[in-house]
Coordinates of C-alpha atoms in Angstrom, one line a residue:
M1 CA 0.0 0.0 0.0
R2 CA 2.8 2.4 0.8
R3 CA 4.3 2.0 -2.6
C4 CA 1.0 3.3 -3.9
G5 CA 1.3 6.4 -1.8
L6 CA -1.1 5.3 0.9
Q7 CA -0.8 5.2 4.7
Q8 CA -3.0 3.6 7.3
K9 CA -5.1 5.7 9.6
Q10 CA -7.6 5.0 12.4
V11 CA -10.6 7.3 12.1
K12 CA -12.7 7.8 15.2
I13 CA -16.5 8.6 15.0
E14 CA -17.4 9.6 18.6
A15 CA -21.2 9.6 18.2
S16 CA -21.4 5.8 17.7
N17 CA -18.0 4.8 19.4
T18 CA -16.8 3.6 16.0
T19 CA -13.3 3.2 14.7
L20 CA -12.7 2.9 11.0
D21 CA -9.5 1.5 9.6
C22 CA -8.7 3.2 6.4
W23 CA -5.8 3.6 4.0
V24 CA -5.6 7.2 2.8
P25 CA -3.2 9.2 0.6
S26 CA 0.1 10.1 2.2
A27 CA -0.2 13.4 0.4
A28 CA -3.4 14.0 -1.6
K29 CA -2.7 15.4 -5.1
E30 CA -4.3 18.7 -5.7
G31 CA -6.8 18.7 -8.6
R32 CA -7.3 14.9 -8.5
P33 CA -10.8 13.6 -7.7
A34 CA -11.2 11.3 -4.7
L35 CA -12.1 7.7 -5.1
L36 CA -13.6 5.6 -2.3
L37 CA -13.1 1.8 -2.7
L38 CA -15.5 -0.4 -0.8
H39 CA -14.7 -4.1 -0.5
G40 CA -17.0 -7.1 -0.5
F41 CA -17.8 -9.7 2.2
V42 CA -15.2 -12.4 1.6
F43 CA -12.0 -10.3 1.6
N44 CA -10.8 -7.2 3.5
A45 CA -9.7 -4.0 1.8
L46 CA -6.1 -5.0 1.2
L47 CA -6.9 -8.3 -0.4
E48 CA -9.9 -7.0 -2.4
W49 CA -8.1 -4.2 -4.2
E50 CA -4.5 -5.4 -4.6
N51 CA -4.9 -5.5 -8.4
Q52 CA -6.4 -2.0 -8.6
L53 CA -4.3 0.3 -6.5
L54 CA -1.4 1.1 -8.8
A55 CA -3.8 1.9 -11.6
F56 CA -6.2 3.9 -9.6
T57 CA -3.7 5.9 -7.5
E58 CA -2.2 7.2 -10.8
K59 CA -5.5 9.0 -11.5
F60 CA -7.3 9.6 -8.2
N61 CA -6.8 10.3 -4.5
V62 CA -7.8 6.9 -3.3
Y63 CA -9.4 6.0 0.1
V64 CA -9.5 2.3 1.0
P65 CA -11.4 1.6 4.2
N66 CA -12.2 -1.6 5.9
L67 CA -15.9 -1.8 6.5
L68 CA -17.1 -2.5 10.0
F69 CA -15.8 -5.8 11.5
F70 CA -13.2 -6.2 8.7
G71 CA -9.6 -5.3 9.4
E72 CA -9.4 -3.1 12.5
S73 CA -12.8 -1.4 12.0
T74 CA -15.1 -1.8 15.0
T75 CA -18.2 -0.2 16.5
E76 CA -20.0 -0.3 19.8
S77 CA -23.3 0.5 18.0
G78 CA -25.8 -2.2 17.7
E79 CA -26.6 -1.2 14.1
R80 CA -25.6 -3.8 11.5
S81 CA -27.2 -2.9 8.2
E82 CA -25.3 -1.8 5.1
I83 CA -27.2 1.5 5.5
F84 CA -25.3 2.1 8.8
Q85 CA -22.1 1.2 7.0
A86 CA -22.9 3.9 4.4
Q87 CA -23.5 6.4 7.2
C88 CA -20.2 5.5 8.8
M89 CA -18.3 5.9 5.5
K90 CA -19.8 9.4 5.1
L91 CA -18.8 10.4 8.6
M92 CA -15.3 9.0 8.0
L93 CA -14.9 11.2 5.0
D94 CA -16.0 14.2 7.1
E95 CA -13.4 13.4 9.7
L96 CA -10.7 13.0 7.0
Q97 CA -11.8 16.5 5.6
V98 CA -12.7 14.9 2.2
L99 CA -15.5 17.4 1.7
D100 CA -15.7 17.6 -2.1
R101 CA -17.7 15.0 -4.0
V102 CA -16.1 11.7 -4.3
H103 CA -16.4 8.8 -6.7
A104 CA -17.5 5.5 -5.1
L105 CA -16.7 2.0 -6.3
G106 CA -18.1 -0.9 -4.4
T107 CA -18.0 -4.6 -5.1
S108 CA -20.6 -7.1 -4.0
Y109 CA -21.5 -6.1 -0.3
G110 CA -19.5 -3.0 -0.8
G111 CA -21.6 -2.0 -3.8
M112 CA -24.6 -2.0 -1.6
V113 CA -22.8 0.4 0.8
A114 CA -21.9 2.6 -2.2
F115 CA -25.4 2.5 -3.4
W116 CA -26.8 3.7 -0.1
M117 CA -24.1 6.4 0.2
A118 CA -25.1 7.7 -3.3
H119 CA -28.8 7.7 -2.3
L120 CA -28.4 9.3 1.2
Y121 CA -25.7 11.8 0.3
P122 CA -26.1 12.9 -3.3
E123 CA -24.3 16.1 -2.6
R124 CA -21.2 14.1 -1.6
I125 CA -21.1 11.3 -4.1
A126 CA -20.2 12.0 -7.8
R127 CA -20.0 8.9 -10.0
V128 CA -20.8 5.4 -8.8
V129 CA -19.5 2.0 -9.9
L130 CA -21.4 -1.0 -8.7
A131 CA -19.5 -4.2 -9.4
S132 CA -21.1 -7.7 -8.9
S133 CA -23.5 -6.1 -6.4
G134 CA -26.9 -7.7 -5.5
V135 CA -28.6 -4.3 -5.0
A136 CA -31.7 -5.7 -6.8
M137 CA -31.7 -9.1 -5.0
D138 CA -34.5 -10.5 -2.9
H139 CA -34.4 -13.5 -0.5
S140 CA -35.1 -16.0 -3.2
D141 CA -31.8 -15.0 -5.0
S142 CA -29.9 -16.0 -1.8
Q143 CA -31.7 -19.3 -1.8
R144 CA -30.8 -19.9 -5.5
M145 CA -27.2 -19.1 -4.8
L146 CA -27.0 -21.7 -2.1
E147 CA -28.5 -24.3 -4.5
R148 CA -25.9 -23.4 -7.1
F149 CA -23.1 -23.8 -4.5
G150 CA -24.5 -27.2 -3.5
G151 CA -23.1 -29.4 -0.7
G152 CA -26.1 -28.9 1.6
V153 CA -25.2 -25.4 2.7
A154 CA -28.1 -23.7 4.5
H155 CA -27.0 -20.1 5.1
P156 CA -25.0 -17.6 3.0
A157 CA -22.4 -17.5 5.9
D158 CA -21.6 -21.1 5.0
V159 CA -20.4 -19.9 1.6
L160 CA -19.0 -16.5 2.5
M161 CA -17.3 -17.6 5.8
P162 CA -16.5 -21.3 5.4
R163 CA -14.8 -23.1 8.2
S164 CA -13.5 -26.2 6.5
V165 CA -10.7 -26.4 3.9
Q166 CA -12.9 -28.3 1.4
V167 CA -15.6 -25.6 1.5
A168 CA -13.1 -22.7 1.6
R169 CA -11.6 -24.0 -1.7
K170 CA -15.0 -24.3 -3.2
T171 CA -15.9 -20.7 -2.1
M172 CA -12.8 -19.2 -3.6
E173 CA -13.3 -21.1 -6.9
F174 CA -17.0 -20.2 -6.8
A175 CA -16.1 -16.5 -6.5
T176 CA -13.3 -16.4 -9.1
Q177 CA -12.0 -18.3 -12.1
K178 CA -8.8 -19.1 -10.2
K179 CA -8.1 -22.8 -9.5
L180 CA -6.6 -23.6 -6.2
A181 CA -5.5 -27.2 -6.7
L182 CA -1.8 -26.4 -6.0
V183 CA -2.5 -24.3 -2.9
P184 CA -1.6 -26.5 0.1
D185 CA -4.1 -27.2 2.8
C186 CA -2.0 -25.4 5.5
L187 CA -2.2 -22.1 3.5
V188 CA -6.0 -22.5 3.1
E189 CA -6.3 -23.1 6.8
D190 CA -4.4 -19.8 7.4
I191 CA -6.8 -18.0 4.9
I192 CA -9.8 -19.4 6.8
E193 CA -8.5 -18.2 10.2
E194 CA -7.1 -14.8 9.2
V195 CA -9.4 -13.8 6.4
L196 CA -12.6 -15.8 5.8
C197 CA -13.6 -16.4 9.4
Y198 CA -12.0 -13.3 10.9
N199 CA -14.5 -11.7 13.3
R200 CA -17.0 -14.3 12.2
E201 CA -19.6 -13.7 15.0
H202 CA -19.9 -10.0 14.2
R203 CA -19.9 -10.6 10.4
L204 CA -22.8 -13.1 10.9
E205 CA -24.7 -10.2 12.5
L206 CA -23.9 -8.1 9.4
L207 CA -25.4 -10.7 7.1
D208 CA -28.5 -11.1 9.3
G209 CA -28.8 -7.3 9.6
M210 CA -28.8 -6.6 5.8
A211 CA -31.7 -4.4 4.5
I212 CA -31.3 -5.5 0.9
G213 CA -32.6 -9.0 0.5
S214 CA -34.4 -9.0 3.8
V215 CA -37.3 -11.4 4.2
E216 CA -39.4 -9.4 6.7
N217 CA -38.9 -5.8 5.6
P218 CA -37.0 -5.4 2.3
P219 CA -36.4 -1.7 1.4
V220 CA -37.7 0.0 -1.7
V221 CA -34.7 0.4 -3.9
P222 CA -34.5 4.0 -4.9
Q223 CA -33.3 5.6 -8.1
L224 CA -29.9 7.3 -8.0
V225 CA -29.3 10.8 -9.5
Q226 CA -25.6 10.0 -10.2
D227 CA -24.1 8.6 -13.3
V228 CA -23.7 4.8 -12.6
L229 CA -21.6 2.1 -14.1
I230 CA -22.7 -1.5 -13.4
L231 CA -19.9 -4.0 -13.9
W232 CA -20.4 -7.8 -13.8
G233 CA -18.6 -11.0 -14.5
E234 CA -20.2 -13.1 -17.2
N235 CA -19.9 -16.3 -15.2
D236 CA -20.8 -14.9 -11.8
Q237 CA -22.4 -17.7 -9.7
I238 CA -23.0 -15.7 -6.5
F239 CA -25.0 -13.0 -8.2
T240 CA -25.8 -14.2 -11.7
V241 CA -25.8 -11.8 -14.5
D242 CA -29.6 -11.6 -14.7
L243 CA -29.3 -9.6 -11.5
A244 CA -27.2 -7.0 -13.3
H245 CA -29.9 -6.7 -16.0
R246 CA -32.6 -6.5 -13.3
L247 CA -30.7 -3.7 -11.5
Q248 CA -30.4 -1.7 -14.6
S249 CA -34.0 -2.3 -16.0
R250 CA -35.9 -1.8 -12.7
H251 CA -33.8 0.7 -10.8
L252 CA -31.0 2.3 -12.8
S253 CA -32.4 2.7 -16.3
D254 CA -29.9 5.5 -17.2
S255 CA -26.9 3.5 -16.0
K256 CA -24.2 1.9 -18.2
L257 CA -23.8 -1.9 -18.0
E258 CA -20.6 -3.7 -18.9
I259 CA -20.3 -7.5 -18.7
I260 CA -16.7 -8.8 -18.5
P261 CA -16.3 -12.0 -20.5
G262 CA -15.0 -15.0 -18.7
A263 CA -15.0 -13.4 -15.2
A264 CA -16.9 -14.7 -12.2
H265 CA -18.0 -12.8 -9.1
A266 CA -14.7 -11.0 -8.7
P267 CA -13.9 -9.5 -12.1
Q268 CA -11.3 -7.3 -10.4
V269 CA -9.4 -10.5 -9.7
D270 CA -10.2 -12.5 -12.8
N271 CA -9.5 -9.7 -15.3
P272 CA -8.0 -6.7 -13.6
K273 CA -6.9 -5.1 -16.8
A274 CA -10.4 -5.0 -18.3
F275 CA -11.9 -4.0 -14.9
N276 CA -9.5 -1.2 -14.2
G277 CA -9.8 0.2 -17.8
L278 CA -13.6 0.3 -17.6
V279 CA -13.5 2.0 -14.2
V280 CA -10.9 4.6 -15.1
K281 CA -12.7 5.4 -18.4
F282 CA -16.0 5.8 -16.7
L283 CA -14.8 7.9 -13.8
S284 CA -12.8 10.1 -16.1
G285 CA -16.0 11.1 -17.9
N286 CA -15.5 9.0 -21.1

């Protein structure tokens, strides 16, 4: 991260006893727009965006937070929804004195956070990129994802936070096109302990507290006023590509949709060159 000109900072939000762990520019470049990167549910910020940072820091002042209960980000608040995550991200930008409008790029769960930021704070969010993000999902989409995964899993946590080597291998191959046959079990065990199941109890609360996809009280998904790019992997098995078309047709009719051939749920991993190029082009106004 430091070779990308970023340094780690702990940002305190006193009102909710929240601490946010964020990588920020060591020295923000004058005249460059700010870009907020919001990771998904499987990986933390460092692992999620390792293939993007060099490309993005050449064009933008990049801010890379860990969402609550990832990395060193914590809260004493009992709120667990992605809407609360969005509120915390806005307050973090306030504390960092990033007061001009910023671009927001979120993948999967992070895309839901970016979506709510754009809706709640249109005066603060410029352009929005939603990558592989189930903003338009309902509870039945979660059930179909579990069926595609197979193996008798009963809860999204069994896929997103697996506790066995066998299921962890399947999760990582389910999310990307990478094959892990040569990765030794001992390394997979480390990934389970240090990444996939890190803070598992609190992250279970995040899944159960999600507004989008809720069974009992799903939110009305609002329109956004910003320019929006929807990015999706052609072979996504977590949120299949029909969800991308549903998001555009039902909720973001003026958005631009790009499908990345051959990529799965993590196109930023499977094809970073295509992913980075599309993001930079869109955020640069082209």
